[in-house]
Amino acid sequence: MSAVGTPVPVGRRSALVLGAASVAGLMMLVWPLLVQAEAGARVQPPFLFLVLLPVVLAVVVAELSEGGLDARALAVLGVLTAVNAVLRGMGAGVAGLELVFFLLILAGRVFGPGFGFVLGALSLFAGALLTAGVGPWLPYQMLVSAWVGLGAGLLPRRVLGRPVTGRGEIALLAAYGVLAAYVYGLLLNLQGWPYLLGIGIPGVDGQGLMFVPGDPLHENLGRFLVYTIVTSTTSWDTGRAITTALAVVLLGPSVLVTLRRAARRARVVRA
């Protein structure tokens, strides 16, 4: 009997490398909140981290791909990366119109968490090259997008002993798309927020939203949450969530069928 295998299987060693890279990336996002600094001092971004993160991502991609990608699976990865890069160029996140996560979530669901992680990182990288969006923020975008693909691949296949298929699967993926859209915005805000010197928002005390080195963690987190709600949650992130959910509901069934056909042809393992 044959079963469809994931083009990028996550073995024990790959899982350890992926976990280490994710922990390192998370530390790069939250380190300003954990560092001990004198009150009033400026916190400078760790440029060494910006150099190390692409290297870590490259190691993860190589580790996940070692022995896991045949020629057909590699071709599928290349096609999906190119399509996602074009989709990013069509919206580029303007007003929250973001179609990248729609295809990323569906691909992660079909091909598995390893494939989703690699596709998420490569899609944002290719999209940045296409839209001239390369900058110090790109490694963070690649990492968080990789987490989105990884999470899609880890969504449950069965609930209460029954397989999740049909409308139930679409509802699950749409709900995950909404959650991923908000988490993506939250984490990327955390990347840049500690370095803002002034926040000009009409009707809002900008000084009360700034990161204050040396303040207790809970106070800085409170400011950050208010900053995120005011600047992105009610606008950009909500637009991304609505766009992703609608795309999954309207196009998800047909795209899932196409991706599963590609998965069967890309790599088959014997059970």
PDB file of C-alpha atoms in Angstrom:
ATOM      1  CA  MET A   1       0.000   0.000   0.000  1.00  0.00           C
ATOM      2  CA  SER A   2       1.341   3.456  -0.874  1.00  0.00           C
ATOM      3  CA  ALA A   3       0.889   6.725   0.909  1.00  0.00           C
ATOM      4  CA  VAL A   4       1.775  10.245  -0.012  1.00  0.00           C
ATOM      5  CA  GLY A   5       4.894  11.437   1.806  1.00  0.00           C
ATOM      6  CA  THR A   6       5.844  15.004   2.544  1.00  0.00           C
ATOM      7  CA  PRO A   7       8.480  16.401   0.126  1.00  0.00           C
ATOM      8  CA  VAL A   8      10.413  17.857   3.074  1.00  0.00           C
ATOM      9  CA  PRO A   9      10.058  15.369   5.924  1.00  0.00           C
ATOM     10  CA  VAL A  10      10.999  16.619   9.375  1.00  0.00           C
ATOM     11  CA  GLY A  11      13.110  13.988  11.071  1.00  0.00           C
ATOM     12  CA  ARG A  12      14.514  14.107  14.571  1.00  0.00           C
ATOM     13  CA  ARG A  13      17.715  15.932  13.591  1.00  0.00           C
ATOM     14  CA  SER A  14      15.869  18.373  11.338  1.00  0.00           C
ATOM     15  CA  ALA A  15      13.366  19.086  14.108  1.00  0.00           C
ATOM     16  CA  LEU A  16      16.207  19.918  16.503  1.00  0.00           C
ATOM     17  CA  VAL A  17      17.832  22.290  14.004  1.00  0.00           C
ATOM     18  CA  LEU A  18      14.504  23.900  13.177  1.00  0.00           C
ATOM     19  CA  GLY A  19      13.716  24.326  16.870  1.00  0.00           C
ATOM     20  CA  ALA A  20      17.117  25.882  17.566  1.00  0.00           C
ATOM     21  CA  ALA A  21      16.683  28.322  14.685  1.00  0.00           C
ATOM     22  CA  SER A  22      13.199  29.251  15.883  1.00  0.00           C
ATOM     23  CA  VAL A  23      14.429  29.864  19.439  1.00  0.00           C
ATOM     24  CA  ALA A  24      17.276  32.029  18.088  1.00  0.00           C
ATOM     25  CA  GLY A  25      14.830  33.965  15.936  1.00  0.00           C
ATOM     26  CA  LEU A  26      12.442  34.463  18.835  1.00  0.00           C
ATOM     27  CA  MET A  27      15.279  35.775  20.976  1.00  0.00           C
ATOM     28  CA  MET A  28      16.126  38.256  18.221  1.00  0.00           C
ATOM     29  CA  LEU A  29      12.562  39.538  18.385  1.00  0.00           C
ATOM     30  CA  VAL A  30      12.154  39.814  22.157  1.00  0.00           C
ATOM     31  CA  TRP A  31      15.684  40.573  23.366  1.00  0.00           C
ATOM     32  CA  PRO A  32      15.067  44.314  23.964  1.00  0.00           C
ATOM     33  CA  LEU A  33      12.377  43.377  26.486  1.00  0.00           C
ATOM     34  CA  LEU A  34      14.766  41.122  28.384  1.00  0.00           C
ATOM     35  CA  VAL A  35      17.968  43.146  28.331  1.00  0.00           C
ATOM     36  CA  GLN A  36      18.980  45.095  31.426  1.00  0.00           C
ATOM     37  CA  ALA A  37      19.493  48.749  30.565  1.00  0.00           C
ATOM     38  CA  GLU A  38      19.664  51.968  32.500  1.00  0.00           C
ATOM     39  CA  ALA A  39      16.568  54.126  32.476  1.00  0.00           C
ATOM     40  CA  GLY A  40      16.652  56.593  29.584  1.00  0.00           C
ATOM     41  CA  ALA A  41      19.401  54.729  27.713  1.00  0.00           C
ATOM     42  CA  ARG A  42      18.988  53.969  24.015  1.00  0.00           C
ATOM     43  CA  VAL A  43      18.872  50.346  22.929  1.00  0.00           C
ATOM     44  CA  GLN A  44      20.656  49.700  19.655  1.00  0.00           C
ATOM     45  CA  PRO A  45      19.601  46.817  17.377  1.00  0.00           C
ATOM     46  CA  PRO A  46      22.039  43.887  17.382  1.00  0.00           C
ATOM     47  CA  PHE A  47      23.408  44.072  13.844  1.00  0.00           C
ATOM     48  CA  LEU A  48      25.294  40.834  14.472  1.00  0.00           C
ATOM     49  CA  PHE A  49      21.900  39.138  14.858  1.00  0.00           C
ATOM     50  CA  LEU A  50      20.822  40.512  11.479  1.00  0.00           C
ATOM     51  CA  VAL A  51      23.842  38.826   9.911  1.00  0.00           C
ATOM     52  CA  LEU A  52      23.349  35.543  11.737  1.00  0.00           C
ATOM     53  CA  LEU A  53      19.636  35.085  11.056  1.00  0.00           C
ATOM     54  CA  PRO A  54      19.937  34.509   7.270  1.00  0.00           C
ATOM     55  CA  VAL A  55      22.731  32.040   8.003  1.00  0.00           C
ATOM     56  CA  VAL A  56      20.536  30.201  10.498  1.00  0.00           C
ATOM     57  CA  LEU A  57      17.681  30.095   7.998  1.00  0.00           C
ATOM     58  CA  ALA A  58      20.015  28.760   5.313  1.00  0.00           C
ATOM     59  CA  VAL A  59      21.180  26.005   7.661  1.00  0.00           C
ATOM     60  CA  VAL A  60      17.587  25.054   8.420  1.00  0.00           C
ATOM     61  CA  VAL A  61      16.667  24.964   4.726  1.00  0.00           C
ATOM     62  CA  ALA A  62      19.691  22.778   3.967  1.00  0.00           C
ATOM     63  CA  GLU A  63      18.955  20.482   6.896  1.00  0.00           C
ATOM     64  CA  LEU A  64      15.294  20.061   5.984  1.00  0.00           C
ATOM     65  CA  SER A  65      16.099  19.527   2.317  1.00  0.00           C
ATOM     66  CA  GLU A  66      18.856  16.957   2.853  1.00  0.00           C
ATOM     67  CA  GLY A  67      17.549  13.796   1.286  1.00  0.00           C
ATOM     68  CA  GLY A  68      13.979  15.072   1.430  1.00  0.00           C
ATOM     69  CA  LEU A  69      13.554  16.791  -1.926  1.00  0.00           C
ATOM     70  CA  ASP A  70      13.540  14.874  -5.169  1.00  0.00           C
ATOM     71  CA  ALA A  71      13.587  16.696  -8.514  1.00  0.00           C
ATOM     72  CA  ARG A  72       9.806  16.865  -8.779  1.00  0.00           C
ATOM     73  CA  ALA A  73       9.333  18.096  -5.217  1.00  0.00           C
ATOM     74  CA  LEU A  74      12.029  20.713  -5.768  1.00  0.00           C
ATOM     75  CA  ALA A  75      10.194  21.851  -8.889  1.00  0.00           C
ATOM     76  CA  VAL A  76       6.957  22.183  -6.887  1.00  0.00           C
ATOM     77  CA  LEU A  77       8.793  24.242  -4.270  1.00  0.00           C
ATOM     78  CA  GLY A  78      10.232  26.506  -6.974  1.00  0.00           C
ATOM     79  CA  VAL A  79       6.867  27.022  -8.668  1.00  0.00           C
ATOM     80  CA  LEU A  80       5.075  27.812  -5.413  1.00  0.00           C
ATOM     81  CA  THR A  81       7.843  30.207  -4.376  1.00  0.00           C
ATOM     82  CA  ALA A  82       7.583  32.032  -7.706  1.00  0.00           C
ATOM     83  CA  VAL A  83       3.783  32.219  -7.507  1.00  0.00           C
ATOM     84  CA  ASN A  84       3.935  33.542  -3.963  1.00  0.00           C
ATOM     85  CA  ALA A  85       6.523  36.146  -4.971  1.00  0.00           C
ATOM     86  CA  VAL A  86       4.171  37.377  -7.704  1.00  0.00           C
ATOM     87  CA  LEU A  87       1.217  37.412  -5.299  1.00  0.00           C
ATOM     88  CA  ARG A  88       3.247  39.498  -2.864  1.00  0.00           C
ATOM     89  CA  GLY A  89       4.070  41.932  -5.642  1.00  0.00           C
ATOM     90  CA  MET A  90       0.375  42.285  -6.501  1.00  0.00           C
ATOM     91  CA  GLY A  91      -0.519  43.432  -3.006  1.00  0.00           C
ATOM     92  CA  ALA A  92       2.744  44.050  -1.142  1.00  0.00           C
ATOM     93  CA  GLY A  93       0.709  44.402   2.041  1.00  0.00           C
ATOM     94  CA  VAL A  94      -0.956  47.660   0.928  1.00  0.00           C
ATOM     95  CA  ALA A  95      -3.922  48.298   3.230  1.00  0.00           C
ATOM     96  CA  GLY A  96      -3.561  44.717   4.444  1.00  0.00           C
ATOM     97  CA  LEU A  97      -4.175  43.178   0.998  1.00  0.00           C
ATOM     98  CA  GLU A  98      -1.838  40.236   1.417  1.00  0.00           C
ATOM     99  CA  LEU A  99      -2.283  37.026  -0.596  1.00  0.00           C
ATOM    100  CA  VAL A 100       1.000  35.346   0.313  1.00  0.00           C
ATOM    101  CA  PHE A 101      -0.376  33.555   3.367  1.00  0.00           C
ATOM    102  CA  PHE A 102      -3.294  32.026   1.495  1.00  0.00           C
ATOM    103  CA  LEU A 103      -1.107  29.824  -0.710  1.00  0.00           C
ATOM    104  CA  LEU A 104       1.501  29.329   2.024  1.00  0.00           C
ATOM    105  CA  ILE A 105      -1.082  27.932   4.442  1.00  0.00           C
ATOM    106  CA  LEU A 106      -2.581  25.581   1.857  1.00  0.00           C
ATOM    107  CA  ALA A 107       0.859  24.323   0.779  1.00  0.00           C
ATOM    108  CA  GLY A 108       1.930  23.775   4.388  1.00  0.00           C
ATOM    109  CA  ARG A 109      -1.255  21.815   4.987  1.00  0.00           C
ATOM    110  CA  VAL A 110      -0.698  19.529   1.988  1.00  0.00           C
ATOM    111  CA  PHE A 111       3.085  19.083   2.001  1.00  0.00           C
ATOM    112  CA  GLY A 112       3.782  19.217   5.728  1.00  0.00           C
ATOM    113  CA  PRO A 113       5.508  21.505   8.264  1.00  0.00           C
ATOM    114  CA  GLY A 114       9.033  21.219   6.834  1.00  0.00           C
ATOM    115  CA  PHE A 115       7.909  22.207   3.360  1.00  0.00           C
ATOM    116  CA  GLY A 116       5.812  25.033   4.820  1.00  0.00           C
ATOM    117  CA  PHE A 117       8.776  26.404   6.750  1.00  0.00           C
ATOM    118  CA  VAL A 118      11.033  26.411   3.685  1.00  0.00           C
ATOM    119  CA  LEU A 119       8.329  27.855   1.418  1.00  0.00           C
ATOM    120  CA  GLY A 120       7.558  30.637   3.905  1.00  0.00           C
ATOM    121  CA  ALA A 121      11.177  31.754   4.115  1.00  0.00           C
ATOM    122  CA  LEU A 122      11.835  31.540   0.367  1.00  0.00           C
ATOM    123  CA  SER A 123       8.557  33.228  -0.602  1.00  0.00           C
ATOM    124  CA  LEU A 124       9.287  36.364   1.407  1.00  0.00           C
ATOM    125  CA  PHE A 125      12.866  36.444   0.130  1.00  0.00           C
ATOM    126  CA  ALA A 126      11.812  36.115  -3.517  1.00  0.00           C
ATOM    127  CA  GLY A 127       8.987  38.599  -3.015  1.00  0.00           C
ATOM    128  CA  ALA A 128      11.399  41.132  -1.513  1.00  0.00           C
ATOM    129  CA  LEU A 129      13.692  40.820  -4.532  1.00  0.00           C
ATOM    130  CA  LEU A 130      10.752  41.278  -6.872  1.00  0.00           C
ATOM    131  CA  THR A 131       9.341  44.322  -5.075  1.00  0.00           C
ATOM    132  CA  ALA A 132      12.664  45.923  -4.040  1.00  0.00           C
ATOM    133  CA  GLY A 133      11.733  45.278  -0.430  1.00  0.00           C
ATOM    134  CA  VAL A 134      15.141  44.126   0.770  1.00  0.00           C
ATOM    135  CA  GLY A 135      16.155  45.689   4.076  1.00  0.00           C
ATOM    136  CA  PRO A 136      17.045  44.886   7.692  1.00  0.00           C
ATOM    137  CA  TRP A 137      13.434  43.846   8.261  1.00  0.00           C
ATOM    138  CA  LEU A 138      13.586  41.050   5.644  1.00  0.00           C
ATOM    139  CA  PRO A 139      15.177  38.321   7.851  1.00  0.00           C
ATOM    140  CA  TYR A 140      12.417  38.836  10.404  1.00  0.00           C
ATOM    141  CA  GLN A 141       9.728  38.660   7.716  1.00  0.00           C
ATOM    142  CA  MET A 142      11.273  35.457   6.370  1.00  0.00           C
ATOM    143  CA  LEU A 143      11.392  33.870   9.804  1.00  0.00           C
ATOM    144  CA  VAL A 144       7.837  34.739  10.845  1.00  0.00           C
ATOM    145  CA  SER A 145       6.478  33.724   7.440  1.00  0.00           C
ATOM    146  CA  ALA A 146       8.338  30.417   7.812  1.00  0.00           C
ATOM    147  CA  TRP A 147       6.584  29.933  11.155  1.00  0.00           C
ATOM    148  CA  VAL A 148       3.229  30.521   9.441  1.00  0.00           C
ATOM    149  CA  GLY A 149       3.957  27.730   6.947  1.00  0.00           C
ATOM    150  CA  LEU A 150       5.266  25.490   9.710  1.00  0.00           C
ATOM    151  CA  GLY A 151       2.129  25.996  11.784  1.00  0.00           C
ATOM    152  CA  ALA A 152      -0.116  25.169   8.829  1.00  0.00           C
ATOM    153  CA  GLY A 153       1.658  21.845   8.447  1.00  0.00           C
ATOM    154  CA  LEU A 154       1.180  21.079  12.143  1.00  0.00           C
ATOM    155  CA  LEU A 155      -2.585  21.619  12.149  1.00  0.00           C
ATOM    156  CA  PRO A 156      -4.466  18.470  13.241  1.00  0.00           C
ATOM    157  CA  ARG A 157      -5.396  15.939  10.565  1.00  0.00           C
ATOM    158  CA  ARG A 158      -7.957  14.262  12.794  1.00  0.00           C
ATOM    159  CA  VAL A 159     -10.334  15.558  15.464  1.00  0.00           C
ATOM    160  CA  LEU A 160     -12.056  13.153  17.849  1.00  0.00           C
ATOM    161  CA  GLY A 161     -10.820  10.275  15.745  1.00  0.00           C
ATOM    162  CA  ARG A 162     -12.296  11.620  12.509  1.00  0.00           C
ATOM    163  CA  PRO A 163     -10.293  13.032   9.600  1.00  0.00           C
ATOM    164  CA  VAL A 164     -10.619  16.776   9.036  1.00  0.00           C
ATOM    165  CA  THR A 165     -11.796  17.125   5.441  1.00  0.00           C
ATOM    166  CA  GLY A 166     -14.184  19.110   3.263  1.00  0.00           C
ATOM    167  CA  ARG A 167     -15.819  22.149   4.802  1.00  0.00           C
ATOM    168  CA  GLY A 168     -14.352  21.378   8.202  1.00  0.00           C
ATOM    169  CA  GLU A 169     -10.839  21.551   6.783  1.00  0.00           C
ATOM    170  CA  ILE A 170     -11.553  24.824   4.978  1.00  0.00           C
ATOM    171  CA  ALA A 171     -12.977  26.309   8.183  1.00  0.00           C
ATOM    172  CA  LEU A 172      -9.883  25.188  10.101  1.00  0.00           C
ATOM    173  CA  LEU A 173      -7.521  26.705   7.529  1.00  0.00           C
ATOM    174  CA  ALA A 174      -9.496  29.957   7.361  1.00  0.00           C
ATOM    175  CA  ALA A 175      -9.450  30.294  11.153  1.00  0.00           C
ATOM    176  CA  TYR A 176      -5.718  29.589  11.189  1.00  0.00           C
ATOM    177  CA  GLY A 177      -5.238  32.211   8.457  1.00  0.00           C
ATOM    178  CA  VAL A 178      -6.928  34.832  10.628  1.00  0.00           C
ATOM    179  CA  LEU A 179      -4.811  33.895  13.649  1.00  0.00           C
ATOM    180  CA  ALA A 180      -1.612  33.833  11.582  1.00  0.00           C
ATOM    181  CA  ALA A 181      -2.354  37.270  10.131  1.00  0.00           C
ATOM    182  CA  TYR A 182      -2.577  38.858  13.574  1.00  0.00           C
ATOM    183  CA  VAL A 183       0.414  36.986  14.998  1.00  0.00           C
ATOM    184  CA  TYR A 184       2.514  37.955  11.973  1.00  0.00           C
ATOM    185  CA  GLY A 185       1.727  41.637  12.500  1.00  0.00           C
ATOM    186  CA  LEU A 186       2.344  41.387  16.236  1.00  0.00           C
ATOM    187  CA  LEU A 187       5.796  39.813  15.869  1.00  0.00           C
ATOM    188  CA  LEU A 188       6.937  42.169  13.127  1.00  0.00           C
ATOM    189  CA  ASN A 189       5.835  45.146  15.212  1.00  0.00           C
ATOM    190  CA  LEU A 190       7.985  43.798  18.026  1.00  0.00           C
ATOM    191  CA  GLN A 191      10.965  43.812  15.659  1.00  0.00           C
ATOM    192  CA  GLY A 192      10.869  47.570  15.056  1.00  0.00           C
ATOM    193  CA  TRP A 193       9.019  49.046  18.013  1.00  0.00           C
ATOM    194  CA  PRO A 194      11.925  49.207  20.534  1.00  0.00           C
ATOM    195  CA  TYR A 195      13.921  51.488  18.211  1.00  0.00           C
ATOM    196  CA  LEU A 196      11.273  54.157  17.591  1.00  0.00           C
ATOM    197  CA  LEU A 197      12.203  57.523  19.057  1.00  0.00           C
ATOM    198  CA  GLY A 198       8.813  59.118  18.595  1.00  0.00           C
ATOM    199  CA  ILE A 199       5.381  57.914  17.528  1.00  0.00           C
ATOM    200  CA  GLY A 200       3.110  60.512  15.980  1.00  0.00           C
ATOM    201  CA  ILE A 201      -0.509  59.331  16.150  1.00  0.00           C
ATOM    202  CA  PRO A 202      -3.331  61.912  16.161  1.00  0.00           C
ATOM    203  CA  GLY A 203      -5.217  61.819  19.432  1.00  0.00           C
ATOM    204  CA  VAL A 204      -2.767  59.404  21.070  1.00  0.00           C
ATOM    205  CA  ASP A 205       0.061  60.139  23.466  1.00  0.00           C
ATOM    206  CA  GLY A 206       3.025  58.899  21.421  1.00  0.00           C
ATOM    207  CA  GLN A 207       5.387  59.022  24.382  1.00  0.00           C
ATOM    208  CA  GLY A 208       3.155  56.549  26.206  1.00  0.00           C
ATOM    209  CA  LEU A 209       3.604  53.999  23.413  1.00  0.00           C
ATOM    210  CA  MET A 210       7.389  54.030  23.258  1.00  0.00           C
ATOM    211  CA  PHE A 211       9.722  51.357  24.547  1.00  0.00           C
ATOM    212  CA  VAL A 212      11.482  52.511  27.732  1.00  0.00           C
ATOM    213  CA  PRO A 213      14.794  50.717  28.422  1.00  0.00           C
ATOM    214  CA  GLY A 214      15.073  49.646  32.029  1.00  0.00           C
ATOM    215  CA  ASP A 215      11.339  49.664  32.715  1.00  0.00           C
ATOM    216  CA  PRO A 216       9.738  46.471  34.072  1.00  0.00           C
ATOM    217  CA  LEU A 217       8.780  43.893  31.471  1.00  0.00           C
ATOM    218  CA  HIS A 218       5.046  44.127  32.112  1.00  0.00           C
ATOM    219  CA  GLU A 219       5.039  47.907  31.599  1.00  0.00           C
ATOM    220  CA  ASN A 220       6.857  47.682  28.267  1.00  0.00           C
ATOM    221  CA  LEU A 221       4.588  44.850  27.168  1.00  0.00           C
ATOM    222  CA  GLY A 222       1.555  46.946  28.017  1.00  0.00           C
ATOM    223  CA  ARG A 223       2.847  49.830  25.890  1.00  0.00           C
ATOM    224  CA  PHE A 224       3.647  47.436  23.058  1.00  0.00           C
ATOM    225  CA  LEU A 225       0.178  45.908  23.041  1.00  0.00           C
ATOM    226  CA  VAL A 226      -1.446  49.334  22.927  1.00  0.00           C
ATOM    227  CA  TYR A 227       0.958  50.383  20.160  1.00  0.00           C
ATOM    228  CA  THR A 228       0.118  47.264  18.137  1.00  0.00           C
ATOM    229  CA  ILE A 229      -3.637  47.692  18.524  1.00  0.00           C
ATOM    230  CA  VAL A 230      -3.490  51.348  17.537  1.00  0.00           C
ATOM    231  CA  THR A 231      -1.075  51.058  14.616  1.00  0.00           C
ATOM    232  CA  SER A 232      -1.769  47.688  12.972  1.00  0.00           C
ATOM    233  CA  THR A 233      -4.287  45.355  14.599  1.00  0.00           C
ATOM    234  CA  THR A 234      -7.330  47.400  13.630  1.00  0.00           C
ATOM    235  CA  SER A 235      -6.041  48.189  10.149  1.00  0.00           C
ATOM    236  CA  TRP A 236      -3.234  46.286   8.410  1.00  0.00           C
ATOM    237  CA  ASP A 237      -3.574  43.043  10.336  1.00  0.00           C
ATOM    238  CA  THR A 238      -7.352  42.975  10.038  1.00  0.00           C
ATOM    239  CA  GLY A 239      -7.119  43.559   6.295  1.00  0.00           C
ATOM    240  CA  ARG A 240      -4.598  40.711   6.016  1.00  0.00           C
ATOM    241  CA  ALA A 241      -6.824  38.425   8.092  1.00  0.00           C
ATOM    242  CA  ILE A 242      -9.922  39.141   5.991  1.00  0.00           C
ATOM    243  CA  THR A 243      -8.031  38.741   2.707  1.00  0.00           C
ATOM    244  CA  THR A 244      -6.474  35.450   3.765  1.00  0.00           C
ATOM    245  CA  ALA A 245      -9.714  33.976   5.126  1.00  0.00           C
ATOM    246  CA  LEU A 246     -11.720  34.942   2.028  1.00  0.00           C
ATOM    247  CA  ALA A 247      -9.074  33.497  -0.295  1.00  0.00           C
ATOM    248  CA  VAL A 248      -9.022  30.233   1.662  1.00  0.00           C
ATOM    249  CA  VAL A 249     -12.821  29.937   1.623  1.00  0.00           C
ATOM    250  CA  LEU A 250     -13.302  30.883  -2.033  1.00  0.00           C
ATOM    251  CA  LEU A 251     -10.234  29.312  -3.648  1.00  0.00           C
ATOM    252  CA  GLY A 252      -9.073  26.820  -1.038  1.00  0.00           C
ATOM    253  CA  PRO A 253     -11.050  23.734  -2.158  1.00  0.00           C
ATOM    254  CA  SER A 254      -9.826  23.820  -5.765  1.00  0.00           C
ATOM    255  CA  VAL A 255      -6.248  24.762  -4.825  1.00  0.00           C
ATOM    256  CA  LEU A 256      -6.063  21.949  -2.262  1.00  0.00           C
ATOM    257  CA  VAL A 257      -7.097  19.441  -4.922  1.00  0.00           C
ATOM    258  CA  THR A 258      -4.391  20.734  -7.262  1.00  0.00           C
ATOM    259  CA  LEU A 259      -1.706  20.707  -4.586  1.00  0.00           C
ATOM    260  CA  ARG A 260      -2.594  17.176  -3.494  1.00  0.00           C
ATOM    261  CA  ARG A 261      -2.294  15.949  -7.045  1.00  0.00           C
ATOM    262  CA  ALA A 262       1.139  17.553  -7.216  1.00  0.00           C
ATOM    263  CA  ALA A 263       2.065  15.983  -3.860  1.00  0.00           C
ATOM    264  CA  ARG A 264       1.177  12.494  -5.081  1.00  0.00           C
ATOM    265  CA  ARG A 265       3.408  12.944  -8.104  1.00  0.00           C
ATOM    266  CA  ALA A 266       6.234  14.708  -6.284  1.00  0.00           C
ATOM    267  CA  ARG A 267       7.203  12.009  -3.815  1.00  0.00           C
ATOM    268  CA  VAL A 268       5.667   8.716  -2.775  1.00  0.00           C
ATOM    269  CA  VAL A 269       6.802   6.584   0.138  1.00  0.00           C
ATOM    270  CA  ARG A 270       5.868   2.978   0.818  1.00  0.00           C
ATOM    271  CA  ALA A 271       3.833   2.224   3.900  1.00  0.00           C
TER     272      ALA A 271
END
